[in-house]
Amino acid sequence: MNPSKLIGGLALALVATAAAAQYPTKPVTIVVPFAAGGPTDTVARSVGQAMEKSLGANVIIENKPGAGGTIAIADIARSPADGYRVLVHHIGMATAPSLYRKLPFDPLKDLDYVGLINDVPMTLLVRSTLPVNNVKELAAYAKQNKDKTTLANAGIGAASHLCGLLFQQAIETDLTTVPYKGTAPAITDLIGGQVDILCDQTTNTTEQIKAGKVKALALTAPKRLDSLKDLPTSAEAGLPGFELSIWHGMYAPKNTPKPVLDKLVAALQVALKDPALNKRFADLGATTVTPDRQTPDALGKHLKSEIDKWAPIIKKAGIYAD
């Protein structure tokens, strides 16, 4: 090898090592694949705020909605692997390989894992003026009015889209779906009466339910939540098997230097011990994952198992995006 090239390579390595040791020296950006105000945005902002102290830097949220979150994932996969741009995403990371025929990334190969964050059940909501008061009445109404009953979602691959698929399968009725670029605009139209049904995460619906702006009919969890004690589970409401838990994880570009990745992992784990963050999650019906699930390895294994789980469900539904 040319001595000058060897020296140049060593110099670059030393610079990279020094930069990693000093990380972070500027704000860290968390990219969110959906619009501001949605459930994933709420999780990312809460986590980012809790990470700032241990990370020793400000955390900025950048919303990058579109294509069911795949635009944001591709952005992170292409970003410099320096720890200054990371991603918080939900179960959509696991469904994208089955939903999209062509993806500019491989979630199992093109990202580094920081850790799992939380588990979130879903709530089945209808507009306040819809003439139903429980799941049985909703199923009957949907069957009788399937051509004009609208089911909103936050876009293909979003949690609300997956929940909508399961709901339609459960009542054996196909409804008119209305996709949005995020949960916030979808729930705004639900409150305004422009759409009839929405199934989405408690992180974004709990406050709307408590305020009486929408009717909540069921929780897609095996047991009731303290924050929504009067809301029956799907099994209690008459739809056994209609259960879905959404999870969130944090990712970094592939080949992020280990010292940088270690700092991100440590900052996330410290954040997940924050009493204020845990109270915030609990108030919204979410559960912080246990310490053994907060590791990069745990996120990687969980992502692989979720990809395997959802592939046959999506294939059976025949839902694909270009």
GROMACS .gro file of C-alpha atoms in nm:
model
  322
    1MET     CA    1   0.000   0.000   0.000
    2ASN     CA    2   0.113   0.352  -0.078
    3PRO     CA    3   0.254   0.500   0.250
    4SER     CA    4   0.082   0.833   0.190
    5LYS     CA    5  -0.254   0.659   0.145
    6LEU     CA    6  -0.195   0.457   0.461
    7ILE     CA    7  -0.113   0.771   0.658
    8GLY     CA    8  -0.416   0.948   0.510
    9GLY     CA    9  -0.640   0.657   0.604
   10LEU     CA   10  -0.508   0.652   0.959
   11ALA     CA   11  -0.559   1.025   0.989
   12LEU     CA   12  -0.920   0.996   0.878
   13ALA     CA   13  -0.976   0.711   1.123
   14LEU     CA   14  -0.832   0.920   1.406
   15VAL     CA   15  -1.056   1.214   1.314
   16ALA     CA   16  -1.362   0.985   1.305
   17THR     CA   17  -1.268   0.835   1.642
   18ALA     CA   18  -1.222   1.179   1.796
   19ALA     CA   19  -1.557   1.294   1.656
   20ALA     CA   20  -1.728   0.987   1.799
   21ALA     CA   21  -1.569   1.047   2.140
   22GLN     CA   22  -1.695   1.407   2.146
   23TYR     CA   23  -2.045   1.319   2.022
   24PRO     CA   24  -2.280   1.497   2.039
   25THR     CA   25  -2.153   1.846   1.963
   26LYS     CA   26  -2.477   1.970   1.807
   27PRO     CA   27  -2.852   1.894   1.825
   28VAL     CA   28  -2.971   1.543   1.743
   29THR     CA   29  -3.270   1.513   1.509
   30ILE     CA   30  -3.537   1.247   1.554
   31VAL     CA   31  -3.717   1.189   1.226
   32VAL     CA   32  -4.086   1.096   1.258
   33PRO     CA   33  -4.252   0.926   0.957
   34PHE     CA   34  -4.591   1.091   1.017
   35ALA     CA   35  -4.747   1.432   1.059
   36ALA     CA   36  -4.704   1.640   1.373
   37GLY     CA   37  -4.965   1.568   1.639
   38GLY     CA   38  -4.997   1.198   1.558
   39PRO     CA   39  -4.923   0.913   1.802
   40THR     CA   40  -4.571   0.840   1.678
   41ASP     CA   41  -4.496   1.211   1.690
   42THR     CA   42  -4.619   1.220   2.051
   43VAL     CA   43  -4.393   0.927   2.144
   44ALA     CA   44  -4.090   1.074   1.967
   45ARG     CA   45  -4.130   1.417   2.128
   46SER     CA   46  -4.173   1.267   2.474
   47VAL     CA   47  -3.870   1.039   2.432
   48GLY     CA   48  -3.658   1.312   2.275
   49GLN     CA   49  -3.723   1.549   2.562
   50ALA     CA   50  -3.636   1.277   2.814
   51MET     CA   51  -3.311   1.194   2.628
   52GLU     CA   52  -3.175   1.548   2.620
   53LYS     CA   53  -3.022   1.555   2.969
   54SER     CA   54  -2.828   1.227   2.948
   55LEU     CA   55  -2.737   1.288   2.583
   56GLY     CA   56  -2.609   1.635   2.662
   57ALA     CA   57  -2.766   1.793   2.354
   58ASN     CA   58  -3.092   1.933   2.230
   59VAL     CA   59  -3.320   1.693   2.044
   60ILE     CA   60  -3.513   1.826   1.744
   61ILE     CA   61  -3.817   1.657   1.590
   62GLU     CA   62  -3.847   1.650   1.211
   63ASN     CA   63  -4.176   1.526   1.066
   64LYS     CA   64  -4.134   1.355   0.729
   65PRO     CA   65  -4.471   1.200   0.638
   66GLY     CA   66  -4.564   1.007   0.327
   67ALA     CA   67  -4.584   0.658   0.177
   68GLY     CA   68  -4.670   0.489   0.504
   69GLY     CA   69  -4.347   0.597   0.667
   70THR     CA   70  -4.116   0.461   0.397
   71ILE     CA   71  -3.996   0.807   0.289
   72ALA     CA   72  -3.862   0.870   0.639
   73ILE     CA   73  -3.704   0.524   0.665
   74ALA     CA   74  -3.526   0.572   0.331
   75ASP     CA   75  -3.408   0.914   0.449
   76ILE     CA   76  -3.246   0.763   0.759
   77ALA     CA   77  -3.096   0.477   0.558
   78ARG     CA   78  -2.926   0.738   0.335
   79SER     CA   79  -2.824   0.975   0.615
   80PRO     CA   80  -2.463   1.007   0.737
   81ALA     CA   81  -2.391   0.744   1.001
   82ASP     CA   82  -2.284   0.998   1.262
   83GLY     CA   83  -2.567   0.975   1.517
   84TYR     CA   84  -2.720   1.314   1.439
   85ARG     CA   85  -3.024   1.178   1.256
   86VAL     CA   86  -3.221   0.888   1.404
   87LEU     CA   87  -3.569   0.751   1.346
   88VAL     CA   88  -3.860   0.666   1.573
   89HIS     CA   89  -4.108   0.439   1.397
   90HIS     CA   90  -4.378   0.191   1.489
   91ILE     CA   91  -4.495  -0.146   1.358
   92GLY     CA   92  -4.495  -0.001   1.006
   93MET     CA   93  -4.125  -0.084   0.991
   94ALA     CA   94  -4.223  -0.453   0.998
   95THR     CA   95  -4.511  -0.431   0.749
   96ALA     CA   96  -4.338  -0.222   0.481
   97PRO     CA   97  -4.156  -0.521   0.321
   98SER     CA   98  -4.492  -0.691   0.257
   99LEU     CA   99  -4.695  -0.383   0.167
  100TYR     CA  100  -4.455  -0.231  -0.085
  101ARG     CA  101  -4.341  -0.413  -0.397
  102LYS     CA  102  -4.027  -0.201  -0.422
  103LEU     CA  103  -3.846  -0.050  -0.127
  104PRO     CA  104  -3.525   0.156  -0.143
  105PHE     CA  105  -3.409  -0.007   0.180
  106ASP     CA  106  -3.405  -0.332   0.374
  107PRO     CA  107  -3.510  -0.279   0.739
  108LEU     CA  108  -3.305  -0.582   0.845
  109LYS     CA  109  -2.986  -0.475   0.665
  110ASP     CA  110  -2.980  -0.099   0.619
  111LEU     CA  111  -3.033   0.027   0.974
  112ASP     CA  112  -2.870   0.002   1.315
  113TYR     CA  113  -3.098  -0.062   1.611
  114VAL     CA  114  -3.108   0.157   1.920
  115GLY     CA  115  -3.391  -0.009   2.113
  116LEU     CA  116  -3.760  -0.072   2.166
  117ILE     CA  117  -3.959   0.202   2.339
  118ASN     CA  118  -4.315   0.104   2.425
  119ASP     CA  119  -4.625  -0.101   2.350
  120VAL     CA  120  -4.951   0.074   2.262
  121PRO     CA  121  -5.301  -0.076   2.224
  122MET     CA  122  -5.550   0.061   1.973
  123THR     CA  123  -5.895   0.213   2.021
  124LEU     CA  124  -6.190   0.168   1.786
  125LEU     CA  125  -6.357   0.507   1.743
  126VAL     CA  126  -6.656   0.644   1.552
  127ARG     CA  127  -6.776   0.999   1.493
  128SER     CA  128  -6.995   1.130   1.771
  129THR     CA  129  -7.301   1.156   1.545
  130LEU     CA  130  -7.287   0.800   1.410
  131PRO     CA  131  -7.604   0.620   1.530
  132VAL     CA  132  -7.422   0.337   1.711
  133ASN     CA  133  -7.318   0.291   2.074
  134ASN     CA  134  -7.127  -0.039   2.076
  135VAL     CA  135  -6.934  -0.274   1.851
  136LYS     CA  136  -7.236  -0.494   1.778
  137GLU     CA  137  -7.435  -0.196   1.655
  138LEU     CA  138  -7.137  -0.071   1.452
  139ALA     CA  139  -7.095  -0.407   1.280
  140ALA     CA  140  -7.465  -0.414   1.190
  141TYR     CA  141  -7.456  -0.053   1.067
  142ALA     CA  142  -7.144  -0.118   0.857
  143LYS     CA  143  -7.297  -0.424   0.692
  144GLN     CA  144  -7.617  -0.235   0.609
  145ASN     CA  145  -7.431   0.075   0.486
  146LYS     CA  146  -7.101  -0.064   0.361
  147ASP     CA  147  -7.102   0.143   0.041
  148LYS     CA  148  -7.119   0.471   0.229
  149THR     CA  149  -6.947   0.388   0.561
  150THR     CA  150  -6.597   0.537   0.564
  151LEU     CA  151  -6.296   0.401   0.751
  152ALA     CA  152  -6.011   0.648   0.797
  153ASN     CA  153  -5.643   0.562   0.834
  154ALA     CA  154  -5.312   0.745   0.851
  155GLY     CA  155  -5.185   0.596   0.524
  156ILE     CA  156  -5.087   0.256   0.390
  157GLY     CA  157  -4.882   0.068   0.647
  158ALA     CA  158  -4.982   0.296   0.932
  159ALA     CA  159  -5.106   0.141   1.256
  160SER     CA  160  -5.458   0.261   1.181
  161HIS     CA  161  -5.441   0.094   0.840
  162LEU     CA  162  -5.343  -0.241   0.994
  163CYS     CA  163  -5.614  -0.208   1.258
  164GLY     CA  164  -5.866  -0.125   0.987
  165LEU     CA  165  -5.771  -0.440   0.796
  166LEU     CA  166  -5.823  -0.654   1.106
  167PHE     CA  167  -6.155  -0.482   1.185
  168GLN     CA  168  -6.292  -0.544   0.836
  169GLN     CA  169  -6.185  -0.908   0.859
  170ALA     CA  170  -6.348  -0.939   1.201
  171ILE     CA  171  -6.687  -0.809   1.081
  172GLU     CA  172  -6.649  -0.974   0.738
  173THR     CA  173  -6.733  -0.650   0.560
  174ASP     CA  174  -6.528  -0.435   0.322
  175LEU     CA  175  -6.561  -0.063   0.385
  176THR     CA  176  -6.458   0.249   0.195
  177THR     CA  177  -6.115   0.343   0.329
  178VAL     CA  178  -5.995   0.703   0.338
  179PRO     CA  179  -5.615   0.740   0.374
  180TYR     CA  180  -5.457   1.049   0.529
  181LYS     CA  181  -5.098   1.166   0.575
  182GLY     CA  182  -5.095   1.095   0.946
  183THR     CA  183  -5.336   1.038   1.233
  184ALA     CA  184  -5.380   1.405   1.325
  185PRO     CA  185  -5.569   1.503   1.008
  186ALA     CA  186  -5.763   1.175   1.019
  187ILE     CA  187  -5.888   1.228   1.373
  188THR     CA  188  -5.962   1.592   1.295
  189ASP     CA  189  -6.198   1.479   1.020
  190LEU     CA  190  -6.346   1.213   1.248
  191ILE     CA  191  -6.425   1.479   1.508
  192GLY     CA  192  -6.567   1.699   1.232
  193GLY     CA  193  -6.788   1.418   1.103
  194GLN     CA  194  -6.624   1.389   0.760
  195VAL     CA  195  -6.540   1.019   0.818
  196ASP     CA  196  -6.718   0.752   1.022
  197ILE     CA  197  -6.460   0.519   1.179
  198LEU     CA  198  -6.097   0.530   1.289
  199CYS     CA  199  -5.893   0.272   1.479
  200ASP     CA  200  -5.576   0.419   1.624
  201GLN     CA  201  -5.332   0.421   1.911
  202THR     CA  202  -5.426   0.532   2.260
  203THR     CA  203  -5.131   0.773   2.249
  204ASN     CA  204  -5.334   0.991   2.015
  205THR     CA  205  -5.694   0.906   2.102
  206THR     CA  206  -5.712   0.902   2.484
  207GLU     CA  207  -5.744   1.277   2.522
  208GLN     CA  208  -6.008   1.295   2.246
  209ILE     CA  209  -6.205   1.015   2.414
  210LYS     CA  210  -6.193   1.178   2.756
  211ALA     CA  211  -6.301   1.510   2.604
  212GLY     CA  212  -6.607   1.341   2.452
  213LYS     CA  213  -6.516   1.449   2.100
  214VAL     CA  214  -6.554   1.095   1.962
  215LYS     CA  215  -6.727   0.772   2.062
  216ALA     CA  216  -6.489   0.495   2.175
  217LEU     CA  217  -6.629   0.144   2.134
  218ALA     CA  218  -6.344  -0.096   2.210
  219LEU     CA  219  -5.980  -0.140   2.310
  220THR     CA  220  -5.765  -0.388   2.113
  221ALA     CA  221  -5.597  -0.528   2.424
  222PRO     CA  222  -5.651  -0.837   2.644
  223LYS     CA  223  -5.733  -0.624   2.950
  224ARG     CA  224  -5.869  -0.277   3.022
  225LEU     CA  225  -5.649   0.025   3.085
  226ASP     CA  226  -5.650   0.231   3.403
  227SER     CA  227  -5.657   0.544   3.189
  228LEU     CA  228  -5.971   0.426   3.007
  229LYS     CA  229  -6.144   0.210   3.268
  230ASP     CA  230  -6.488   0.231   3.108
  231LEU     CA  231  -6.372   0.120   2.764
  232PRO     CA  232  -6.431  -0.254   2.706
  233THR     CA  233  -6.175  -0.477   2.543
  234SER     CA  234  -6.254  -0.607   2.197
  235ALA     CA  235  -6.337  -0.948   2.345
  236GLU     CA  236  -6.575  -0.791   2.597
  237ALA     CA  237  -6.731  -0.590   2.315
  238GLY     CA  238  -6.803  -0.901   2.108
  239LEU     CA  239  -6.501  -0.923   1.877
  240PRO     CA  240  -6.269  -1.187   2.029
  241GLY     CA  241  -5.938  -1.209   1.846
  242PHE     CA  242  -5.952  -0.845   1.735
  243GLU     CA  243  -5.635  -0.755   1.925
  244LEU     CA  244  -5.343  -0.544   1.811
  245SER     CA  245  -5.053  -0.388   2.001
  246ILE     CA  246  -4.840  -0.124   1.834
  247TRP     CA  247  -4.475  -0.090   1.932
  248HIS     CA  248  -4.222   0.185   1.872
  249GLY     CA  249  -3.849   0.154   1.820
  250MET     CA  250  -3.553   0.383   1.756
  251TYR     CA  251  -3.315   0.333   1.462
  252ALA     CA  252  -2.992   0.488   1.331
  253PRO     CA  253  -2.821   0.472   0.991
  254LYS     CA  254  -2.623   0.155   0.927
  255ASN     CA  255  -2.259   0.157   1.040
  256THR     CA  256  -2.307   0.428   1.300
  257PRO     CA  257  -1.979   0.421   1.502
  258LYS     CA  258  -2.015   0.198   1.807
  259PRO     CA  259  -1.920   0.473   2.057
  260VAL     CA  260  -2.195   0.694   1.909
  261LEU     CA  261  -2.450   0.414   1.898
  262ASP     CA  262  -2.364   0.321   2.258
  263LYS     CA  263  -2.436   0.679   2.367
  264LEU     CA  264  -2.772   0.674   2.189
  265VAL     CA  265  -2.859   0.339   2.347
  266ALA     CA  266  -2.762   0.460   2.692
  267ALA     CA  267  -2.954   0.787   2.652
  268LEU     CA  268  -3.267   0.599   2.542
  269GLN     CA  269  -3.246   0.357   2.833
  270VAL     CA  270  -3.203   0.642   3.081
  271ALA     CA  271  -3.501   0.820   2.923
  272LEU     CA  272  -3.719   0.510   2.959
  273LYS     CA  273  -3.654   0.516   3.335
  274ASP     CA  274  -3.775   0.876   3.362
  275PRO     CA  275  -4.084   0.885   3.591
  276ALA     CA  276  -4.230   1.178   3.396
  277LEU     CA  277  -4.200   0.989   3.067
  278ASN     CA  278  -4.352   0.675   3.215
  279LYS     CA  279  -4.642   0.875   3.359
  280ARG     CA  280  -4.694   1.041   3.020
  281PHE     CA  281  -4.705   0.700   2.851
  282ALA     CA  282  -4.942   0.559   3.116
  283ASP     CA  283  -5.175   0.857   3.082
  284LEU     CA  284  -5.193   0.784   2.710
  285GLY     CA  285  -5.249   0.410   2.758
  286ALA     CA  286  -4.897   0.307   2.653
  287THR     CA  287  -4.658   0.079   2.843
  288THR     CA  288  -4.281   0.130   2.852
  289VAL     CA  289  -4.106  -0.193   2.752
  290THR     CA  290  -3.910  -0.379   3.019
  291PRO     CA  291  -3.530  -0.322   3.037
  292ASP     CA  292  -3.453  -0.653   2.865
  293ARG     CA  293  -3.648  -0.531   2.559
  294GLN     CA  294  -3.480  -0.190   2.542
  295THR     CA  295  -3.161  -0.321   2.379
  296PRO     CA  296  -3.054  -0.310   2.012
  297ASP     CA  297  -3.057  -0.692   1.995
  298ALA     CA  298  -3.410  -0.708   2.133
  299LEU     CA  299  -3.533  -0.459   1.873
  300GLY     CA  300  -3.366  -0.651   1.592
  301LYS     CA  301  -3.519  -0.983   1.698
  302HIS     CA  302  -3.862  -0.828   1.752
  303LEU     CA  303  -3.855  -0.660   1.410
  304LYS     CA  304  -3.770  -0.990   1.238
  305SER     CA  305  -4.050  -1.174   1.420
  306GLU     CA  306  -4.302  -0.901   1.333
  307ILE     CA  307  -4.202  -0.908   0.964
  308ASP     CA  308  -4.264  -1.283   0.963
  309LYS     CA  309  -4.597  -1.241   1.147
  310TRP     CA  310  -4.750  -0.975   0.921
  311ALA     CA  311  -4.635  -1.105   0.582
  312PRO     CA  312  -4.908  -1.373   0.549
  313ILE     CA  313  -5.180  -1.142   0.690
  314ILE     CA  314  -5.104  -0.870   0.436
  315LYS     CA  315  -5.071  -1.121   0.153
  316LYS     CA  316  -5.412  -1.266   0.237
  317ALA     CA  317  -5.566  -0.918   0.240
  318GLY     CA  318  -5.419  -0.848  -0.103
  319ILE     CA  319  -5.308  -0.497  -0.007
  320TYR     CA  320  -5.007  -0.359  -0.189
  321ALA     CA  321  -4.859  -0.016  -0.258
  322ASP     CA  322  -4.634   0.088  -0.544
   0.00000   0.00000   0.00000
